[in-house]
Coordinates of C-alpha atoms and ligand atoms in Angstrom, one line a residue:
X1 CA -26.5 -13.4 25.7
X2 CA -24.3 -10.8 26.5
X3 CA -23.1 -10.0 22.6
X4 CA -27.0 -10.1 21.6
X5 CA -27.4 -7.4 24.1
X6 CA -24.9 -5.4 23.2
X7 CA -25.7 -5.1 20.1
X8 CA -29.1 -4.2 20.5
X9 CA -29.1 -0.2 20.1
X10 CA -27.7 -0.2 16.7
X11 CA -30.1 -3.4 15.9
X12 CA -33.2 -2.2 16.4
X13 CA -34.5 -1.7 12.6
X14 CA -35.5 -3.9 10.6
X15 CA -33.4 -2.9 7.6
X16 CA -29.6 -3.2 8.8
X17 CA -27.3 -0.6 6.8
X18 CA -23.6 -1.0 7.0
X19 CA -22.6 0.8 4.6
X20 CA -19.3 -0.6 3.1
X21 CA -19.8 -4.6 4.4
X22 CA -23.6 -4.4 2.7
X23 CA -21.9 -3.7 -0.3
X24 CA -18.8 -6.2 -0.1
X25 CA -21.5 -8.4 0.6
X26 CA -24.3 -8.1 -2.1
X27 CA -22.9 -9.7 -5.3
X28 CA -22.2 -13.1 -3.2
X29 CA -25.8 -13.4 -2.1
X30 CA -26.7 -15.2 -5.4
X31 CA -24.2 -17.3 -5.5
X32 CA -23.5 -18.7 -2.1
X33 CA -22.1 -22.0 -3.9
X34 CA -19.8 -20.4 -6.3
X35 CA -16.2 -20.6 -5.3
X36 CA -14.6 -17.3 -3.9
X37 CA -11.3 -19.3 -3.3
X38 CA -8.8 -21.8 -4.6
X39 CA -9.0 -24.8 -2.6
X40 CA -12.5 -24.6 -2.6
X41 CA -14.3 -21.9 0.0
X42 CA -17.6 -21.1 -0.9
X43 CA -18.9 -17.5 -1.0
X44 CA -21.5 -18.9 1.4
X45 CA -18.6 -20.7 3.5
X46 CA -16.6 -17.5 3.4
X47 CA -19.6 -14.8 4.7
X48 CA -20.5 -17.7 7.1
X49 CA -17.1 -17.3 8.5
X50 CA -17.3 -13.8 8.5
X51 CA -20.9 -14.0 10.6
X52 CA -19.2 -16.6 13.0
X53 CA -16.3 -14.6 13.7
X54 CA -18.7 -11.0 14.3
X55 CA -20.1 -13.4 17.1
X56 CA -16.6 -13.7 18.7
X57 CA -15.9 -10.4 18.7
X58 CA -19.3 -9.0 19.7
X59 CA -18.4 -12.1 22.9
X60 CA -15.7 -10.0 23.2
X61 CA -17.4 -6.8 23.8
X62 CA -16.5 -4.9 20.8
X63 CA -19.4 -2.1 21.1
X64 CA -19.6 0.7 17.9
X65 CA -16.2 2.7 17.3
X66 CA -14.5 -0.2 19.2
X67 CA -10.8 -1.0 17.5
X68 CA -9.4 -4.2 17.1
X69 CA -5.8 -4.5 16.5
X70 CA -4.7 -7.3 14.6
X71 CA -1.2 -8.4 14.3
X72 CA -1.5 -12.2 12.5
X73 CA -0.3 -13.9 9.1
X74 CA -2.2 -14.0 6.5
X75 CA -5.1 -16.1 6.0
X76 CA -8.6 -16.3 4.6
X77 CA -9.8 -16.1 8.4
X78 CA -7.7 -12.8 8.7
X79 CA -9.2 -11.1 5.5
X80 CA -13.0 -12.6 7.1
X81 CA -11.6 -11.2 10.7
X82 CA -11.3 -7.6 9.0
X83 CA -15.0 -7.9 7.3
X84 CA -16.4 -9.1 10.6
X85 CA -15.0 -6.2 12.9
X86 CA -16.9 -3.8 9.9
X87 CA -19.8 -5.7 10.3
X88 CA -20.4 -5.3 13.9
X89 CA -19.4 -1.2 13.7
X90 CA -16.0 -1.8 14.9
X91 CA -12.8 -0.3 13.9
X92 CA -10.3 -2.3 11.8
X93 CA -6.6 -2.0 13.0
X94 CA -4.3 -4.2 11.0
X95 CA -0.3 -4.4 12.2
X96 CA 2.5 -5.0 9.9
X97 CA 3.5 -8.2 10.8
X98 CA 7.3 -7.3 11.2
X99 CA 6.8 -4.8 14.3
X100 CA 8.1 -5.2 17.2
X101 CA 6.3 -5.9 20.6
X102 CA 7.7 -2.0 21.3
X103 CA 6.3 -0.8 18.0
X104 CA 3.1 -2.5 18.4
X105 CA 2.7 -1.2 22.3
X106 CA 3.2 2.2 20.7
X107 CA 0.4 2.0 18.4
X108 CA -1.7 0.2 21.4
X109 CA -0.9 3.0 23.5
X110 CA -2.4 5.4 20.7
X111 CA -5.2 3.4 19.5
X112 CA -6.7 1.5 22.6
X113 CA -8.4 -0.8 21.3
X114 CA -10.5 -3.2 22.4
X115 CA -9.1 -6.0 21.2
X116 CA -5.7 -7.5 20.3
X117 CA -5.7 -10.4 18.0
X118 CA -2.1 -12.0 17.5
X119 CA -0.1 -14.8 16.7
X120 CA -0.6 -17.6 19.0
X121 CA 3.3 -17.2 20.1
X122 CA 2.7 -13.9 20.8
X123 CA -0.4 -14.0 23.3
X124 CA 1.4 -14.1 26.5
X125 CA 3.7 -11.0 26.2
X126 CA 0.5 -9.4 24.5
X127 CA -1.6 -10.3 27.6
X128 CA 1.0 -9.1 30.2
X129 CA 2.4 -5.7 28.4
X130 CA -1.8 -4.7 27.6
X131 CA -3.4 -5.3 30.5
X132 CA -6.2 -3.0 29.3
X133 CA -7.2 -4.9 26.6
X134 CA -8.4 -8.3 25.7
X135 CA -5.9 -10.4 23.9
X136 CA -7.6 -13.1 21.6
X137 CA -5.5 -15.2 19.1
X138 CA -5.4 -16.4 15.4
X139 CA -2.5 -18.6 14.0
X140 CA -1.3 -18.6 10.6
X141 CA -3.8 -22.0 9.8
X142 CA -6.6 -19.7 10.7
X143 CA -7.3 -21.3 13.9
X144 CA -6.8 -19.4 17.2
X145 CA -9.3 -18.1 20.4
X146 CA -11.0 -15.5 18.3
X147 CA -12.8 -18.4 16.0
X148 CA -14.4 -20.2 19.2
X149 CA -18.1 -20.5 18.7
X150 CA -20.7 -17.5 20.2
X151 CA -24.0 -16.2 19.6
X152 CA -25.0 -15.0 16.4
X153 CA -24.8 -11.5 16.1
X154 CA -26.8 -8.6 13.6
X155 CA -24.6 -6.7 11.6
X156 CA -24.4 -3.2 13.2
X157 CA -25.9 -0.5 11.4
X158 CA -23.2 2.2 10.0
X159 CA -23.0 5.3 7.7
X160 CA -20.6 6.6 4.9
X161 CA -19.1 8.3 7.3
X162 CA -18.6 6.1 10.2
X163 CA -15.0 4.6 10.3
X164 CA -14.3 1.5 9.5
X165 CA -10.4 0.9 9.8
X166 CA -7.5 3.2 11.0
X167 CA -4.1 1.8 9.6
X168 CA -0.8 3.9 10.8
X169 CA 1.5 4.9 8.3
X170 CA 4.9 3.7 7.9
X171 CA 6.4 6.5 9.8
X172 CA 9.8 6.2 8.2
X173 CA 10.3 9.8 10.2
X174 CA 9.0 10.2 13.7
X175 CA 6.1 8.2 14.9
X176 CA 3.5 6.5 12.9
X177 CA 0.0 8.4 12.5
X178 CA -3.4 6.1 12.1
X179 CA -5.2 7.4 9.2
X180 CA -9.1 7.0 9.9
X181 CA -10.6 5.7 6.9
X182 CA -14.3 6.0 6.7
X183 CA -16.6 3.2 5.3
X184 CA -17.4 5.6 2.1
X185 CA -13.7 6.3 1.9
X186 CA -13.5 2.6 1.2
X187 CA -16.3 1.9 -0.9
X188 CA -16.0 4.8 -3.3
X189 CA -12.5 4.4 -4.1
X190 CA -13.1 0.5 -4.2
X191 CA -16.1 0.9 -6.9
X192 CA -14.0 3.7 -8.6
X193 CA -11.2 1.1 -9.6
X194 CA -13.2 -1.6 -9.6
X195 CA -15.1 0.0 -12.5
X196 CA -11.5 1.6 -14.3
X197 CA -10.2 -1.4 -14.2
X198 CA -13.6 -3.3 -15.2
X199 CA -13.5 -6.3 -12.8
X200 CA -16.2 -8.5 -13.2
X201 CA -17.5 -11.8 -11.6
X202 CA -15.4 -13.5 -14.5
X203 CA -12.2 -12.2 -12.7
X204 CA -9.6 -14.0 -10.8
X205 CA -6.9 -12.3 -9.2
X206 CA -4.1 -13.2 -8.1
X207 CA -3.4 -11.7 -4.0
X208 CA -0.4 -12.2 -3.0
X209 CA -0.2 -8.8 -1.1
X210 CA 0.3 -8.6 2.5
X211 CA -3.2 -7.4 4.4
X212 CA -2.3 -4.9 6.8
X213 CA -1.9 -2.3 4.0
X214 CA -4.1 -0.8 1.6
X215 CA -3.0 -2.2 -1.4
X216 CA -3.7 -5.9 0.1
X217 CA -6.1 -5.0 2.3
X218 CA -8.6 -2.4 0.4
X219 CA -7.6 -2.1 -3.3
X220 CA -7.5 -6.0 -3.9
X221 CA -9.5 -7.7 -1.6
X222 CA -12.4 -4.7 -1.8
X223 CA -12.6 -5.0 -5.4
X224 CA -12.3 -8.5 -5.8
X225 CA -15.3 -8.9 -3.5
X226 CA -17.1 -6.1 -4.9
X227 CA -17.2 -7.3 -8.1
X228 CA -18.1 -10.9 -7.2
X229 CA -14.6 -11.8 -8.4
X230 CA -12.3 -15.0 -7.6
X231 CA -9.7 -14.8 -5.3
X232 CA -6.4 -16.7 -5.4
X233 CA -5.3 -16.3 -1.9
X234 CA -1.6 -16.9 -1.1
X235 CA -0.3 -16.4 2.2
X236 CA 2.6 -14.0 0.4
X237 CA 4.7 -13.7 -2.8
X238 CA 5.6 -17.0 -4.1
X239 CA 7.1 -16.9 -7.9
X240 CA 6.0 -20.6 -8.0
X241 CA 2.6 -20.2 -6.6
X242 CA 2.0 -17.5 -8.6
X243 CA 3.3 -18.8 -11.9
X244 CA 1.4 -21.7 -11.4
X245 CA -1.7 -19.9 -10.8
X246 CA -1.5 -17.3 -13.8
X247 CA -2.8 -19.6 -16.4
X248 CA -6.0 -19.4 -14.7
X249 CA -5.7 -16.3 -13.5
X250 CA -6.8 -12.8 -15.1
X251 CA -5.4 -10.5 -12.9
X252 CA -2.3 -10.0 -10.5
X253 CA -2.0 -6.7 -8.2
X254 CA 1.2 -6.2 -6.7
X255 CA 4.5 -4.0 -6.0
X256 CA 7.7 -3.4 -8.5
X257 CA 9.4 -6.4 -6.8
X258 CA 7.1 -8.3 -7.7
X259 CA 7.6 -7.6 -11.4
X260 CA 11.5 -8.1 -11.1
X261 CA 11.3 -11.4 -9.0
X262 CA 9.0 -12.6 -11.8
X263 CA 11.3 -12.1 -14.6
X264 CA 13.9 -13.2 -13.5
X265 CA 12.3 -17.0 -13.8
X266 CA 12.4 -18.0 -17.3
X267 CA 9.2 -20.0 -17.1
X268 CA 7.6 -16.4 -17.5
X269 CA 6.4 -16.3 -20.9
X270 CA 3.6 -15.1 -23.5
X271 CA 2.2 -18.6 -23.3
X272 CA 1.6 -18.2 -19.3
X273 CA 0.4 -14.6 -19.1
X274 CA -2.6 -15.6 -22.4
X275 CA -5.4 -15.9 -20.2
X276 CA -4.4 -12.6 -17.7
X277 CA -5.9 -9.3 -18.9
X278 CA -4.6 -7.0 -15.6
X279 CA -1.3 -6.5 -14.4
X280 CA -1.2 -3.7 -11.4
X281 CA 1.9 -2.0 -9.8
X282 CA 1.8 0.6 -7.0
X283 CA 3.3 1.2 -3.8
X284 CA 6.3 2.0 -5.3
X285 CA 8.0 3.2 -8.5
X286 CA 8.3 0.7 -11.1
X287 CA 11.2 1.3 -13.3
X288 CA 11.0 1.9 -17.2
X289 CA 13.2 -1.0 -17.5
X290 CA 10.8 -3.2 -15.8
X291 CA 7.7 -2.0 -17.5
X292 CA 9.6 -2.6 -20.7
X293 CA 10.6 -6.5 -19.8
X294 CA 7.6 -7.0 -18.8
X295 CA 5.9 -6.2 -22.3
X296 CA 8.3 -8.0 -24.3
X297 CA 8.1 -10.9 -22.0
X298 CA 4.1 -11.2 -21.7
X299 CA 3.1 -8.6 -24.4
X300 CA 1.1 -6.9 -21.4
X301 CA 1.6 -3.0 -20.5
X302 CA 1.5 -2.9 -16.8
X303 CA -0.7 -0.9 -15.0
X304 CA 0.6 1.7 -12.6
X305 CA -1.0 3.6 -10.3
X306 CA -0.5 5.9 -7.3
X307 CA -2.1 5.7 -4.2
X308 CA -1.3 6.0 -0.2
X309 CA -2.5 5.0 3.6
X310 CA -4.3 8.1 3.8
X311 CA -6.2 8.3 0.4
X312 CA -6.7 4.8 -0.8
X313 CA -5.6 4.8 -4.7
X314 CA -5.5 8.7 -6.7
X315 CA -4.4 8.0 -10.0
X316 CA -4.2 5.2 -12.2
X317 CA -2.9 5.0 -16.1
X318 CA -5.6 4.3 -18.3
X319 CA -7.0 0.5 -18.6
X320 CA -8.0 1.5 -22.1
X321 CA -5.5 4.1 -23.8
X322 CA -1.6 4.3 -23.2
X323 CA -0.4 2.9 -20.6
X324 CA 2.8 5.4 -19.9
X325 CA 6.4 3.7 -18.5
X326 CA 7.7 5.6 -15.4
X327 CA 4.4 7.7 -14.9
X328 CA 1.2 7.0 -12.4
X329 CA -1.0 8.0 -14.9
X330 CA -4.1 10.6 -14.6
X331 CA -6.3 11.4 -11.6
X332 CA -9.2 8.5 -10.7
X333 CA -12.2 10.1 -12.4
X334 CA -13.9 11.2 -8.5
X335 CA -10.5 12.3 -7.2
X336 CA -9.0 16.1 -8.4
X337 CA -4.8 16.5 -8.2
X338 CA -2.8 19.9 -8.3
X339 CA 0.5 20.5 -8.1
X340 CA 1.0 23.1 -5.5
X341 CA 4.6 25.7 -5.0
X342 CA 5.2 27.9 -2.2
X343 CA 3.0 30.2 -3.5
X344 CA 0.4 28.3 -5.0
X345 CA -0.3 26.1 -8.3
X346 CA 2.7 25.2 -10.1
X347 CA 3.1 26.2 -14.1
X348 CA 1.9 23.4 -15.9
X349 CA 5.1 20.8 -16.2
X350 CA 6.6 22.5 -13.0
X351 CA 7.9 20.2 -9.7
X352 CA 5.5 21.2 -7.2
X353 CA 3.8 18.9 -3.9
X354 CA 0.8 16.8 -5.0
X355 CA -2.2 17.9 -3.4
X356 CA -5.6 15.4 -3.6
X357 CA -9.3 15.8 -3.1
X358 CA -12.1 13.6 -3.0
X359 CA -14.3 10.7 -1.6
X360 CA -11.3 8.9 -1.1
X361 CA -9.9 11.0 1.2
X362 CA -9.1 9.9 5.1
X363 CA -10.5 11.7 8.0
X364 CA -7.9 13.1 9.3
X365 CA -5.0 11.3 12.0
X366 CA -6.6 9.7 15.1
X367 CA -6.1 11.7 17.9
X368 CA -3.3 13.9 16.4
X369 CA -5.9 17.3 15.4
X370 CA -2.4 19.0 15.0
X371 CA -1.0 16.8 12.6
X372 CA -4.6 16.6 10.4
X373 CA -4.2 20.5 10.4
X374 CA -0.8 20.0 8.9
X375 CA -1.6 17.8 6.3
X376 CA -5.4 18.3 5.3
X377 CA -6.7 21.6 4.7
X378 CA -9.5 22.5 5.6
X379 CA -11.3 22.8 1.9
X380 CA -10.3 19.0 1.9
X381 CA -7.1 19.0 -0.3
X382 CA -4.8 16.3 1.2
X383 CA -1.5 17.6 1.4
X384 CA 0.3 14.1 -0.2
X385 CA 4.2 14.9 0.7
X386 CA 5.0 13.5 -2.6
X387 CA 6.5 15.6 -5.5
X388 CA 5.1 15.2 -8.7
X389 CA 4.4 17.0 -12.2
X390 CA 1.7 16.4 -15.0
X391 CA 3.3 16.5 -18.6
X392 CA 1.2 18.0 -21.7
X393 CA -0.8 14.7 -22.3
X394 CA -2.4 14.9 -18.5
X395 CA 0.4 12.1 -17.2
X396 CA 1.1 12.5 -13.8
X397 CA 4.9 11.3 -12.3
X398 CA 5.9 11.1 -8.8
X399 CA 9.7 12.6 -8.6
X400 CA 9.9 11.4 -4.8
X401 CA 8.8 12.5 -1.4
X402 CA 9.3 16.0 0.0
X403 CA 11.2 14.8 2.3
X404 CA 13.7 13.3 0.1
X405 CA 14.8 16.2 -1.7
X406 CA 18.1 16.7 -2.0
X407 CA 19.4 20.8 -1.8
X408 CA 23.2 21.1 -2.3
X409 CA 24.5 24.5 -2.5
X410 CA 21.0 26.0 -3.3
X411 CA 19.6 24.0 -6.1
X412 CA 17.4 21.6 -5.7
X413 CA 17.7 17.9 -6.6
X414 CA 14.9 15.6 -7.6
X415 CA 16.4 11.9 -6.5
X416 CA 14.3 10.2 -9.4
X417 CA 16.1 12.0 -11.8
X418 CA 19.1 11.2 -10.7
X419 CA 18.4 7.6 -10.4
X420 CA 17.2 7.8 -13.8
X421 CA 20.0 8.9 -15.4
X422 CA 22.3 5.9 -13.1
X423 CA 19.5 3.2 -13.8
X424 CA 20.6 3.7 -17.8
X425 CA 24.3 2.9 -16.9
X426 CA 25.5 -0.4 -18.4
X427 CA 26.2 -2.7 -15.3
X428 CA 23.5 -0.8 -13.1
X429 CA 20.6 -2.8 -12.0
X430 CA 19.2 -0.2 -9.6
X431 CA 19.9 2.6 -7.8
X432 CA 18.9 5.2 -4.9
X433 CA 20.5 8.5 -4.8
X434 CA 20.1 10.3 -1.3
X435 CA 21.2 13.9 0.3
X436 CA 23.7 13.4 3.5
X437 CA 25.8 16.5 5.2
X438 CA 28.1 17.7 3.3
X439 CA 30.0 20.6 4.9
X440 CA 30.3 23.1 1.8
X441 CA 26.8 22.4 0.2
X442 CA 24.9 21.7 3.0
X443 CA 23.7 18.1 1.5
X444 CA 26.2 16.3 -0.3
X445 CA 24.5 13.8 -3.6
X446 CA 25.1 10.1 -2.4
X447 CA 24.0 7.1 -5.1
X448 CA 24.0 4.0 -4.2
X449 CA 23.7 1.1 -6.7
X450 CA 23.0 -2.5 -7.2
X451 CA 25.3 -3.6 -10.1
X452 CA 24.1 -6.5 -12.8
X453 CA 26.8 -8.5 -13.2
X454 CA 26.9 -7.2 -16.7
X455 CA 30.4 -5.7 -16.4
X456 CA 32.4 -4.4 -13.7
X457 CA 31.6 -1.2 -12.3
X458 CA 32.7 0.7 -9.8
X459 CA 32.9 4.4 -8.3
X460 CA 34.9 6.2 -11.1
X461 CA 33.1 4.4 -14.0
X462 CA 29.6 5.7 -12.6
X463 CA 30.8 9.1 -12.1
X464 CA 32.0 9.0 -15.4
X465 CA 29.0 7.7 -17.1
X466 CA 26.9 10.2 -15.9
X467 CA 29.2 13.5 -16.2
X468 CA 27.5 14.5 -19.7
X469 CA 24.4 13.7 -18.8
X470 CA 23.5 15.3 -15.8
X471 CA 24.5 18.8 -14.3
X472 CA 27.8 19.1 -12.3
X473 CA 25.2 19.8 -8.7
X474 CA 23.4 16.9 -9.5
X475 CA 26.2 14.1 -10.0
X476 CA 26.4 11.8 -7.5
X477 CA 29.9 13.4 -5.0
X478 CA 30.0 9.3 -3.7
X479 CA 28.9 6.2 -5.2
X480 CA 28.7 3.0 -3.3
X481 CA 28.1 -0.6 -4.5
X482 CA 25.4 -2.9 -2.5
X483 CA 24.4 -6.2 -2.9
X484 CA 20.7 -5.0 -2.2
X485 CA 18.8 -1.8 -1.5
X486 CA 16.7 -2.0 2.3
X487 CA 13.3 -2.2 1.1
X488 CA 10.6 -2.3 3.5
X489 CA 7.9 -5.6 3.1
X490 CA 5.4 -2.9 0.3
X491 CA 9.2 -3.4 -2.0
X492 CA 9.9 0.8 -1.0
X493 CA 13.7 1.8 -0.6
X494 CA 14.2 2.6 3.3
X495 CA 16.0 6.4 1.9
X496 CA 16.2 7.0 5.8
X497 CA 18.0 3.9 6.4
X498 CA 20.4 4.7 3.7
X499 CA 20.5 8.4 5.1
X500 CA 21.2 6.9 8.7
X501 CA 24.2 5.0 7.0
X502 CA 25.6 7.1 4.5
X503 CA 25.7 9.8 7.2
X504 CA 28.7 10.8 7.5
X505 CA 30.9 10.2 4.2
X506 CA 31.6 13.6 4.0
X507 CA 32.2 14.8 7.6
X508 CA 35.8 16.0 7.4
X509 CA 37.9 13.5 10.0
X510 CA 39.7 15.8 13.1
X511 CA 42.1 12.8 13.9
Ligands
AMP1 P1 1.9 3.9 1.8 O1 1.1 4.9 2.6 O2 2.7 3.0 2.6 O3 1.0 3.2 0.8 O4 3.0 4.8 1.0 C1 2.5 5.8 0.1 C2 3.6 6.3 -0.7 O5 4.2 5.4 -1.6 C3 3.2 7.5 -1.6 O6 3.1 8.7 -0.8 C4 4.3 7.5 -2.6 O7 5.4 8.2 -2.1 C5 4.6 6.0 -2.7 N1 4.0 5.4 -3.9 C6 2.8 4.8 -4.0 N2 2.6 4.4 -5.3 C7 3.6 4.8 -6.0 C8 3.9 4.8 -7.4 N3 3.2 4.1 -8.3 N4 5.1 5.4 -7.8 C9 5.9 6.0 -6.9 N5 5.6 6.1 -5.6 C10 4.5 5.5 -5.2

């Protein structure tokens, strides 16, 4: 009874307090037969698979602090894999799906963890490359080594402050950082929206998020489970899942693409959307346009709100109250937001970095002390790398990361605004306007567009369109015509990608 052992330390009061799983847990404990699930699992079956898999992984001797990585599809036995490694005081490590076996021997490398949970087809270069760690398996049908049968195990007693999962960030420049989330991180943010929002045990959302990210991961599945809500549980986005599941449905969480893909199938309607009462976006910036469709389609204001790896959700428009098109809406009501310059708080209105504070604030980068120092000062104020202002009302709008700002010839270029001005082109579906070399300004102003098929367009015509309505700095000096922007799986425009490829339109050739 090796696992029993173990776990004895932590298990030796009566009264076992893990702080973030206790509460995940509590509102199913009354209703053990109620369905958490389409197709039929139990609350009870669900927490009983959560139990049973906390046995495997205590058989796998994941002590307090321990990390398990897990790289699998998604399934109910992945979500109950993530509540399980809580349980028993591990360390949650959840892997985008789409990384390589050289990205995911990176983050290994970093995190160490105990455990490596993959795909069945991936267990043998898994075992061979981490020879330090134990490499367990879990196929997309939810079977796999890590749900063999062990010992029952006590949940392992953990504080606020105790972490409970580390997820890396995307990293889109140099190499990815794991932000250490702490159970309280989790829970407060989770009962702050869940409350906002006002989830109840009535609710059934809609998940069709991936759940190696937070929005999947923490914002739908905590709150769904927190408030004893129902859980449609789809393995990703599926229009015709989804669709088919609305009329029962009362809430859908999701990205901007999401919200196109959907309108673009006509069976979206008034008729279909009667019985939802929440539609979420985040992750990315959801157009005007689309917020606009959406309303006229459905006759329901989406919700947008603004949120990251490292802080769980900061701001949200208001459930009750205007919902505002193209803005993320005030700070959560535990979470304080200023809009810092170089030297200090912006005026009121001004372009400044958004800076965040609160419970829902990460503990820093695990084992990078020089890049926490960077990013989190020490009075706690999160330095976001987004660029934001608050208008008169109190709305909040993100103008783009830091490190997306354009400068040519001096001035300074918000992308968003840009984009805004292409966006209301006839024939423009989309667009993402980026800074490459450019050898007179330093960056040159690159767009690049998705056309709709409405009329032709083309380089000329765009530049034309937007002469009056944007200063001669901030026009777009080339315009290209794609089929698609690079988005990464959370629906965000790779800008480095395009950066990489745009590179070097305005090198001057020597041949
Ligand atoms: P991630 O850590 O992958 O969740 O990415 C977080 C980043 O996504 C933020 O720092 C923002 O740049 C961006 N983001 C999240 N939500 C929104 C939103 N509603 N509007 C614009 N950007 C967003």
């Amino acid at each position: 009874m090796l696992a029993m052992d173990k776990c004895a330390p932590a298990c030796d009061s009566v009264v076992m307090a893990n702080h973030l799983i206790d509460a995940l847990r509590a509102p199913s404990q009354a209703r053990l037969d109620e369905i958490l699930m389409d197709g039929g699992v139990t609350l009870g079956a669900f927490w009983h698979g959560v139990d049973q898999l906390s046995a495997s992984l205590a058989a796998c001797d994941v002590l307090p602090g321990d990390r398990v990585a897990v790289q699998v599809a998604k399934s109910v036995t992945a979500l109950q894999l993530y509540l399980a490694t809580v349980q028993i005081g591990g360390v949650f490590l959840p892997l985008n799906t789409a990384y390589t076996l050289d990205e995911v021997a990176y983050l290994v490398e970093n995190a160490e963890p105990r455990v490596i949970v993959c795909d069945p087809s991936a267990a043998s270069e898994m075992t061979a490359r981490h020879t330090a760690c134990r490499v367990e398996t879990l196929g997309p049908d939810g079977t796999g080594s890590i749900v063999e049968d062990a010992p029952r195990v006590q949940p392992v007693a953990r504080g606020p402050e105790d972490l409970a999962a580390i997820l890396y960030t995307s990293g889109t420049t140099g190499r990815s950082k794991g932000a250490m989330l702490s159970h309280s991180a989790l829970l407060s943010n989770s009962r702050t929206l869940a409350e906002l929002w006002q989830f109840n045990a009535s609710d059934t959302l809609i998940h069709a998020l991936p759940i190696f990210h937070t929005h999947g991961l923490f914002v739908a599945s905590n709150i769904a489970l927190l408030s004893g809500a129902r859980m449609v549980f789809l393995p990703g986005f599926d229009t015709d899942a989804i669709l088919e599941a609305m009329p029962r449905a009362t809430a859908l969480m999701g990205v901007p693409t999401f919200y196109t893909r959907l309108l673009g199938d006509p069976r979206l309607d008034r008729a279909r959307a009667a019985n939802m009462r929440l539609f979420v976006s985040g992750s990315a910036p959801l157009l005007a346009g689309t917020h606009r469709q959406w309303e006229a389609r459905t006759g329901h204001r989406i919700l947008e709100r603004y949120g990251m790896t490292e802080t769980n959700m900061n701001t949200s428009n208001p459930y009750k109250g205007e919902r505002r098109a193209g803005t993320v809406g005030f700070p959560l009501p535990d979470v304080e937001l200023r809009i810092m310059g170089p030297g200090g708080p912006v005026e009121k209105g001004g372009i400044g970095g958004i800076e965040v504070r609160g419970p829902n604030v990460f503990s820093g980068y695990w084992r990078m002390p020089e890049k926490t120092a960077e990013e989190l000062r020490p009075d706690g104020w999160f330095i976001t790398g987004d660029l934001g202002q608050v208008d008169a009302d109190g709305y909040i709008t993100i103008v783009g990361r830091l490190k997306d700002l354009i400068i040519s010839g001096g001035f300074n270029i918000y992308p968003k605004e840009v984009e805004e001005v292409l966006d209301d082109v006839p024939g423009i579906l989309e667009s993402a306007v980026i800074g490459v070399p450019h050898p007179d300004f330093g960056e040159g102003v690159v767009a690049v567009i998705v056309a709709d098929g409405s009329v032709a367009i083309d380089e000329r015509a765009v530049q034309a369109a937007v002469s009056d309505r944007l200063a001669k700095f901030k026009q777009p000096k080339r315009v290209f015509v794609v089929d698609a922007l690079p988005r990464n799986t959370m629906g965000k425009v790779q800008k480095a990608a395009l950066r990489a490829e745009y590179a070097a339109v305005f090198q001057v050739s020597n041949s």
